[in-house]
PDB file of C-alpha atoms in Angstrom:
ATOM      1  CA  ILE A   1     116.955  78.321  59.165  1.00 64.00           C
ATOM      2  CA  LEU A   2     114.121  80.828  58.839  1.00 73.00           C
ATOM      3  CA  ASN A   3     111.474  80.449  61.521  1.00 88.00           C
ATOM      4  CA  VAL A   4     108.125  82.130  62.114  1.00 94.00           C
ATOM      5  CA  GLU A   5     106.546  82.025  65.573  1.00 96.00           C
ATOM      6  CA  GLN A   6     102.944  82.824  66.432  1.00 97.00           C
ATOM      7  CA  SER A   7     101.545  83.396  69.881  1.00 97.00           C
ATOM      8  CA  PRO A   8      99.439  82.428  71.577  1.00 97.00           C
ATOM      9  CA  GLN A   9      98.781  78.995  70.116  1.00 96.00           C
ATOM     10  CA  SER A  10      95.092  79.309  70.976  1.00 96.00           C
ATOM     11  CA  LEU A  11      92.822  81.930  72.443  1.00 95.00           C
ATOM     12  CA  HIS A  12      89.290  81.955  73.873  1.00 96.00           C
ATOM     13  CA  VAL A  13      87.624  85.366  73.726  1.00 96.00           C
ATOM     14  CA  GLN A  14      84.187  86.473  74.836  1.00 97.00           C
ATOM     15  CA  GLU A  15      81.931  87.798  72.096  1.00 97.00           C
ATOM     16  CA  GLY A  16      82.213  91.565  71.916  1.00 97.00           C
ATOM     17  CA  ASP A  17      85.719  91.716  73.376  1.00 97.00           C
ATOM     18  CA  SER A  18      88.719  92.856  71.382  1.00 97.00           C
ATOM     19  CA  THR A  19      91.831  90.729  71.030  1.00 97.00           C
ATOM     20  CA  ASN A  20      95.230  90.613  69.409  1.00 96.00           C
ATOM     21  CA  PHE A  21      97.973  88.135  68.664  1.00 95.00           C
ATOM     22  CA  THR A  22     101.539  88.156  67.458  1.00 98.00           C
ATOM     23  CA  CYS A  23     103.642  86.913  64.583  1.00 98.00           C
ATOM     24  CA  SER A  24     107.443  87.006  64.983  1.00 97.00           C
ATOM     25  CA  PHE A  25     109.775  86.582  62.034  1.00 95.00           C
ATOM     26  CA  PRO A  26     113.434  87.130  61.091  1.00 90.00           C
ATOM     27  CA  SER A  27     114.173  90.830  60.627  1.00 84.00           C
ATOM     28  CA  SER A  28     116.864  90.420  57.966  1.00 84.00           C
ATOM     29  CA  ASN A  29     116.190  90.488  54.216  1.00 84.00           C
ATOM     30  CA  PHE A  30     112.494  91.162  54.762  1.00 89.00           C
ATOM     31  CA  TYR A  31     110.244  91.268  51.696  1.00 89.00           C
ATOM     32  CA  ALA A  32     106.643  90.664  52.805  1.00 91.00           C
ATOM     33  CA  LEU A  33     104.465  89.415  55.641  1.00 94.00           C
ATOM     34  CA  HIS A  34     101.128  87.732  54.923  1.00 95.00           C
ATOM     35  CA  TRP A  35      98.128  87.154  57.209  1.00 97.00           C
ATOM     36  CA  TYR A  36      95.523  84.529  56.409  1.00 96.00           C
ATOM     37  CA  ARG A  37      92.337  83.396  58.108  1.00 97.00           C
ATOM     38  CA  TRP A  38      91.453  79.721  57.956  1.00 95.00           C
ATOM     39  CA  GLU A  39      88.019  78.583  58.986  1.00 94.00           C
ATOM     40  CA  THR A  40      87.359  74.911  59.564  1.00 88.00           C
ATOM     41  CA  ALA A  41      86.446  73.010  56.365  1.00 86.00           C
ATOM     42  CA  LYS A  42      87.206  76.028  54.187  1.00 91.00           C
ATOM     43  CA  SER A  43      90.196  77.329  52.211  1.00 93.00           C
ATOM     44  CA  PRO A  44      92.673  79.735  53.828  1.00 93.00           C
ATOM     45  CA  GLU A  45      91.585  83.285  53.009  1.00 94.00           C
ATOM     46  CA  ALA A  46      94.034  86.136  52.526  1.00 93.00           C
ATOM     47  CA  LEU A  47      93.637  89.058  54.925  1.00 96.00           C
ATOM     48  CA  PHE A  48      96.691  91.234  54.345  1.00 95.00           C
ATOM     49  CA  VAL A  49     100.004  91.367  52.531  1.00 93.00           C
ATOM     50  CA  MET A  50     102.300  93.865  54.224  1.00 94.00           C
ATOM     51  CA  THR A  51     105.612  95.083  52.881  1.00 91.00           C
ATOM     52  CA  LEU A  52     106.524  98.418  54.494  1.00 92.00           C
ATOM     53  CA  ASN A  53     107.883  98.942  57.991  1.00 94.00           C
ATOM     54  CA  GLY A  54     105.291 100.762  60.081  1.00 94.00           C
ATOM     55  CA  ASP A  55     102.503  99.760  57.724  1.00 94.00           C
ATOM     56  CA  GLU A  56      99.030  99.362  59.163  1.00 97.00           C
ATOM     57  CA  LYS A  57      96.232  97.679  57.234  1.00 97.00           C
ATOM     58  CA  LYS A  58      92.555  97.365  58.047  1.00 97.00           C
ATOM     59  CA  LYS A  59      89.700  95.213  56.808  1.00 95.00           C
ATOM     60  CA  GLY A  60      86.464  95.816  58.676  1.00 96.00           C
ATOM     61  CA  ARG A  61      87.064  95.012  62.350  1.00 97.00           C
ATOM     62  CA  ILE A  62      90.443  93.400  61.668  1.00 97.00           C
ATOM     63  CA  SER A  63      93.675  95.356  61.440  1.00 98.00           C
ATOM     64  CA  ALA A  64      97.381  94.533  61.376  1.00 98.00           C
ATOM     65  CA  THR A  65     100.612  96.366  62.050  1.00 98.00           C
ATOM     66  CA  LEU A  66     104.130  95.601  60.910  1.00 97.00           C
ATOM     67  CA  ASN A  67     107.560  96.226  62.432  1.00 97.00           C
ATOM     68  CA  THR A  68     110.209  94.863  60.094  1.00 95.00           C
ATOM     69  CA  LYS A  69     113.165  96.203  62.117  1.00 94.00           C
ATOM     70  CA  GLU A  70     112.286  94.162  65.200  1.00 94.00           C
ATOM     71  CA  GLY A  71     110.556  91.363  63.279  1.00 95.00           C
ATOM     72  CA  TYR A  72     106.970  91.295  64.470  1.00 96.00           C
ATOM     73  CA  SER A  73     103.419  91.891  63.310  1.00 98.00           C
ATOM     74  CA  TYR A  74     100.261  92.203  65.380  1.00 98.00           C
ATOM     75  CA  LEU A  75      96.775  91.259  64.260  1.00 98.00           C
ATOM     76  CA  TYR A  76      93.910  92.992  66.078  1.00 98.00           C
ATOM     77  CA  ILE A  77      90.238  92.074  66.073  1.00 98.00           C
ATOM     78  CA  LYS A  78      87.856  94.641  67.483  1.00 97.00           C
ATOM     79  CA  GLY A  79      84.515  93.571  68.962  1.00 97.00           C
ATOM     80  CA  SER A  80      84.928  89.838  68.294  1.00 96.00           C
ATOM     81  CA  GLN A  81      82.014  88.014  66.695  1.00 96.00           C
ATOM     82  CA  PRO A  82      81.362  84.241  66.485  1.00 95.00           C
ATOM     83  CA  GLU A  83      82.225  84.321  62.762  1.00 94.00           C
ATOM     84  CA  ASP A  84      85.749  85.427  63.688  1.00 96.00           C
ATOM     85  CA  SER A  85      86.413  81.951  65.084  1.00 97.00           C
ATOM     86  CA  ALA A  86      89.184  80.565  62.904  1.00 97.00           C
ATOM     87  CA  THR A  87      92.901  79.875  62.809  1.00 97.00           C
ATOM     88  CA  TYR A  88      94.949  82.935  61.895  1.00 98.00           C
ATOM     89  CA  LEU A  89      98.188  82.207  60.079  1.00 97.00           C
ATOM     90  CA  CYS A  90     101.055  84.495  59.220  1.00 96.00           C
ATOM     91  CA  ALA A  91     103.699  83.798  56.584  1.00 93.00           C
ATOM     92  CA  PHE A  92     107.027  85.487  55.937  1.00 91.00           C
ATOM     93  CA  PHE A  93     108.826  85.978  52.651  1.00 89.00           C
ATOM     94  CA  SER A  94     112.435  87.110  52.439  1.00 84.00           C
ATOM     95  CA  MET A  95     114.725  88.188  49.644  1.00 77.00           C
ATOM     96  CA  ASP A  96     116.577  84.888  49.763  1.00 74.00           C
ATOM     97  CA  SER A  97     113.795  82.404  50.396  1.00 71.00           C
ATOM     98  CA  ASN A  98     113.688  80.859  46.904  1.00 71.00           C
ATOM     99  CA  TYR A  99     110.047  81.846  46.341  1.00 73.00           C
ATOM    100  CA  GLN A 100     109.158  80.106  49.569  1.00 83.00           C
ATOM    101  CA  LEU A 101     106.638  81.441  52.094  1.00 87.00           C
ATOM    102  CA  ILE A 102     107.609  80.416  55.651  1.00 90.00           C
ATOM    103  CA  TRP A 103     104.507  79.865  57.735  1.00 93.00           C
ATOM    104  CA  GLY A 104     103.789  80.024  61.428  1.00 95.00           C
ATOM    105  CA  ALA A 105     101.706  77.316  63.058  1.00 95.00           C
ATOM    106  CA  GLY A 106      98.801  79.696  63.587  1.00 96.00           C
ATOM    107  CA  THR A 107      96.724  81.108  66.427  1.00 97.00           C
ATOM    108  CA  LYS A 108      93.412  79.322  66.904  1.00 97.00           C
ATOM    109  CA  LEU A 109      90.771  81.851  67.970  1.00 97.00           C
ATOM    110  CA  ILE A 110      87.521  80.694  69.555  1.00 97.00           C
ATOM    111  CA  ILE A 111      84.824  83.276  70.242  1.00 96.00           C
ATOM    112  CA  LYS A 112      82.494  82.364  73.099  1.00 93.00           C
ATOM    113  CA  PRO A 113      78.912  83.664  72.717  1.00 88.00           C
TER     114      PRO A 113
ATOM    115  CA  GLU B   1      85.341  81.189  47.511  1.00 67.00           C
ATOM    116  CA  THR B   2      88.740  81.536  45.846  1.00 69.00           C
ATOM    117  CA  GLY B   3      88.005  79.785  42.543  1.00 87.00           C
ATOM    118  CA  VAL B   4      90.810  77.283  43.207  1.00 94.00           C
ATOM    119  CA  THR B   5      89.683  73.678  43.228  1.00 95.00           C
ATOM    120  CA  GLN B   6      91.449  70.497  44.277  1.00 96.00           C
ATOM    121  CA  SER B   7      90.701  66.834  43.751  1.00 96.00           C
ATOM    122  CA  PRO B   8      90.171  64.455  45.334  1.00 97.00           C
ATOM    123  CA  THR B   9      89.080  65.818  48.712  1.00 96.00           C
ATOM    124  CA  HIS B  10      90.180  62.713  50.581  1.00 96.00           C
ATOM    125  CA  LEU B  11      92.422  59.804  49.687  1.00 96.00           C
ATOM    126  CA  ILE B  12      93.659  56.657  51.410  1.00 98.00           C
ATOM    127  CA  LYS B  13      96.784  54.909  50.157  1.00 98.00           C
ATOM    128  CA  THR B  14      99.152  52.286  51.465  1.00 98.00           C
ATOM    129  CA  ARG B  15     102.871  52.680  52.065  1.00 97.00           C
ATOM    130  CA  GLY B  16     104.919  52.356  48.863  1.00 97.00           C
ATOM    131  CA  GLN B  17     102.115  53.399  46.542  1.00 98.00           C
ATOM    132  CA  GLN B  18     102.102  56.456  44.306  1.00 98.00           C
ATOM    133  CA  VAL B  19      99.539  59.277  44.371  1.00 98.00           C
ATOM    134  CA  THR B  20      98.571  62.168  42.098  1.00 98.00           C
ATOM    135  CA  LEU B  21      96.765  65.206  43.468  1.00 98.00           C
ATOM    136  CA  ARG B  22      95.207  67.798  41.190  1.00 98.00           C
ATOM    137  CA  CYS B  23      94.670  71.535  41.367  1.00 97.00           C
ATOM    138  CA  SER B  24      92.808  73.917  39.130  1.00 95.00           C
ATOM    139  CA  SER B  25      94.055  77.489  39.516  1.00 91.00           C
ATOM    140  CA  GLN B  26      92.018  80.642  39.578  1.00 84.00           C
ATOM    141  CA  SER B  27      91.489  81.981  36.068  1.00 82.00           C
ATOM    142  CA  GLY B  28      94.423  84.077  34.826  1.00 84.00           C
ATOM    143  CA  HIS B  29      96.851  82.897  37.514  1.00 87.00           C
ATOM    144  CA  ASN B  30     100.130  81.597  36.106  1.00 88.00           C
ATOM    145  CA  THR B  31     101.819  80.595  39.346  1.00 90.00           C
ATOM    146  CA  VAL B  32     100.919  77.695  41.603  1.00 92.00           C
ATOM    147  CA  SER B  33     102.462  76.655  44.899  1.00 92.00           C
ATOM    148  CA  TRP B  34     101.958  73.371  46.719  1.00 96.00           C
ATOM    149  CA  TYR B  35     102.067  72.962  50.491  1.00 96.00           C
ATOM    150  CA  GLN B  36     101.962  70.100  52.953  1.00 97.00           C
ATOM    151  CA  GLN B  37     100.289  70.684  56.292  1.00 95.00           C
ATOM    152  CA  ALA B  38     100.730  68.167  59.064  1.00 92.00           C
ATOM    153  CA  LEU B  39      98.454  68.309  62.092  1.00 87.00           C
ATOM    154  CA  GLY B  40      99.261  71.186  64.427  1.00 85.00           C
ATOM    155  CA  GLN B  41     101.795  72.793  62.093  1.00 90.00           C
ATOM    156  CA  GLY B  42     101.775  75.559  59.556  1.00 91.00           C
ATOM    157  CA  PRO B  43     101.878  74.744  55.845  1.00 93.00           C
ATOM    158  CA  GLN B  44     105.280  73.616  54.559  1.00 94.00           C
ATOM    159  CA  PHE B  45     106.267  74.791  51.084  1.00 92.00           C
ATOM    160  CA  ILE B  46     106.844  71.917  48.660  1.00 95.00           C
ATOM    161  CA  PHE B  47     107.445  73.752  45.382  1.00 93.00           C
ATOM    162  CA  GLN B  48     106.228  76.487  43.076  1.00 91.00           C
ATOM    163  CA  TYR B  49     105.554  76.411  39.321  1.00 92.00           C
ATOM    164  CA  TYR B  50     105.562  79.458  37.086  1.00 88.00           C
ATOM    165  CA  ARG B  51     104.512  79.062  33.462  1.00 87.00           C
ATOM    166  CA  GLU B  52     105.033  75.299  33.544  1.00 90.00           C
ATOM    167  CA  GLU B  53     108.523  75.434  35.083  1.00 91.00           C
ATOM    168  CA  GLU B  54     109.480  74.698  38.683  1.00 91.00           C
ATOM    169  CA  ASN B  55     111.094  77.876  40.020  1.00 86.00           C
ATOM    170  CA  GLY B  56     111.325  77.192  43.738  1.00 86.00           C
ATOM    171  CA  ARG B  57     111.466  74.155  45.982  1.00 90.00           C
ATOM    172  CA  GLY B  58     111.298  73.548  49.702  1.00 90.00           C
ATOM    173  CA  ASN B  59     112.977  70.837  51.723  1.00 91.00           C
ATOM    174  CA  PHE B  60     111.194  67.857  50.164  1.00 96.00           C
ATOM    175  CA  PRO B  61     112.804  64.797  48.534  1.00 96.00           C
ATOM    176  CA  PRO B  62     112.690  64.172  44.766  1.00 96.00           C
ATOM    177  CA  ARG B  63     109.868  61.661  45.154  1.00 97.00           C
ATOM    178  CA  PHE B  64     107.675  64.760  45.426  1.00 98.00           C
ATOM    179  CA  SER B  65     107.301  66.064  41.891  1.00 97.00           C
ATOM    180  CA  GLY B  66     104.906  68.262  40.024  1.00 96.00           C
ATOM    181  CA  LEU B  67     103.585  69.411  36.700  1.00 96.00           C
ATOM    182  CA  GLN B  68     101.877  72.567  35.546  1.00 95.00           C
ATOM    183  CA  PHE B  69      99.908  72.492  32.314  1.00 93.00           C
ATOM    184  CA  PRO B  70      99.350  75.207  29.657  1.00 89.00           C
ATOM    185  CA  ASN B  71      95.919  75.941  31.146  1.00 86.00           C
ATOM    186  CA  TYR B  72      97.740  76.448  34.485  1.00 83.00           C
ATOM    187  CA  SER B  73      96.140  73.479  36.180  1.00 93.00           C
ATOM    188  CA  SER B  74      98.707  71.423  38.050  1.00 96.00           C
ATOM    189  CA  GLU B  75      99.522  68.098  39.667  1.00 97.00           C
ATOM    190  CA  LEU B  76     101.469  66.984  42.684  1.00 98.00           C
ATOM    191  CA  ASN B  77     102.881  63.469  42.417  1.00 98.00           C
ATOM    192  CA  VAL B  78     104.287  61.561  45.352  1.00 98.00           C
ATOM    193  CA  ASN B  79     106.083  58.259  44.778  1.00 97.00           C
ATOM    194  CA  ALA B  80     106.928  55.556  47.290  1.00 98.00           C
ATOM    195  CA  LEU B  81     104.505  56.887  49.885  1.00 98.00           C
ATOM    196  CA  GLU B  82     105.602  56.855  53.523  1.00 97.00           C
ATOM    197  CA  LEU B  83     103.456  56.999  56.641  1.00 97.00           C
ATOM    198  CA  ASP B  84     104.750  60.539  57.349  1.00 96.00           C
ATOM    199  CA  ASP B  85     103.278  61.727  54.055  1.00 97.00           C
ATOM    200  CA  SER B  86      99.851  61.641  55.709  1.00 97.00           C
ATOM    201  CA  ALA B  87      98.813  65.287  55.722  1.00 97.00           C
ATOM    202  CA  LEU B  88      96.614  67.924  54.140  1.00 97.00           C
ATOM    203  CA  TYR B  89      97.977  69.041  50.763  1.00 98.00           C
ATOM    204  CA  LEU B  90      97.105  72.564  49.677  1.00 97.00           C
ATOM    205  CA  CYS B  91      97.635  74.303  46.390  1.00 96.00           C
ATOM    206  CA  ALA B  92      97.574  78.065  45.979  1.00 93.00           C
ATOM    207  CA  SER B  93      97.586  80.153  42.831  1.00 92.00           C
ATOM    208  CA  SER B  94      98.730  83.723  42.295  1.00 88.00           C
ATOM    209  CA  LEU B  95      99.236  86.260  39.567  1.00 82.00           C
ATOM    210  CA  SER B  96     102.968  86.556  39.295  1.00 72.00           C
ATOM    211  CA  GLU B  97     106.267  84.755  39.543  1.00 63.00           C
ATOM    212  CA  VAL B  98     106.835  86.301  42.949  1.00 58.00           C
ATOM    213  CA  GLY B  99     103.527  84.875  44.031  1.00 52.00           C
ATOM    214  CA  GLY B 100     104.928  83.607  47.262  1.00 52.00           C
ATOM    215  CA  GLY B 101     106.245  87.023  48.134  1.00 66.00           C
ATOM    216  CA  GLY B 102     104.366  90.206  47.624  1.00 71.00           C
ATOM    217  CA  GLU B 103     101.297  88.782  45.979  1.00 81.00           C
ATOM    218  CA  THR B 104      98.210  87.304  47.583  1.00 87.00           C
ATOM    219  CA  GLN B 105      97.882  83.553  47.232  1.00 89.00           C
ATOM    220  CA  TYR B 106      94.474  81.984  46.638  1.00 92.00           C
ATOM    221  CA  PHE B 107      94.107  78.579  48.213  1.00 94.00           C
ATOM    222  CA  GLY B 108      92.100  75.523  47.342  1.00 95.00           C
ATOM    223  CA  PRO B 109      90.312  73.522  50.047  1.00 94.00           C
ATOM    224  CA  GLY B 110      93.033  70.867  50.148  1.00 96.00           C
ATOM    225  CA  THR B 111      93.315  67.109  49.703  1.00 97.00           C
ATOM    226  CA  ARG B 112      93.605  65.048  52.857  1.00 97.00           C
ATOM    227  CA  LEU B 113      95.899  62.085  52.283  1.00 98.00           C
ATOM    228  CA  LEU B 114      96.108  59.172  54.671  1.00 97.00           C
ATOM    229  CA  VAL B 115      98.903  56.646  54.190  1.00 97.00           C
ATOM    230  CA  LEU B 116      98.415  53.309  55.941  1.00 97.00           C
TER     231      LEU B 116
END
């Protein structure tokens, strides 16, 4: 059974501080790792799709790294702002997952002004 | 906004009833995936449709079924509703058959279903 773990489950960060959280996934038959941001009452929004080991992607103050050999990805947010408050979800896709994205339960980030 | 719409936004049904949820994909997207999200969990993959054919299915019973139409809008049908079917149902569209894999998925806002 393929399983994706995210930690921590929730996180309170002071405005202006930087933070990071983790997504762990099976390291075999890797195809892609997705990161999404989900704000309350909105649709999940794609941040990154990562496919290559060692890949690093950046979008404004948010960046992500990928280690497919050990099965983890980190998401970093630099200089947190109140609008960063959201749940951050990762999803894993493998060669033998029958078109199925396997999702973690998310990290809920709350930025304190 | 993603351009993916879902209807209705909220729905209340009783156990044993049937429900149809609708999704309108982003223009040009030929793949749609449906997910169920229970409180406190990540989305669970129900199935994926590519050009009107189901080409992937998660661990959901046959009473969960779907349709995709030539204009790439789609439906999720659930028969014989159970209390555990209460959840947020999300659809997501993408550009290719491997939409769940290497391609970005564009989500709708979801339909919240409550089964009493």
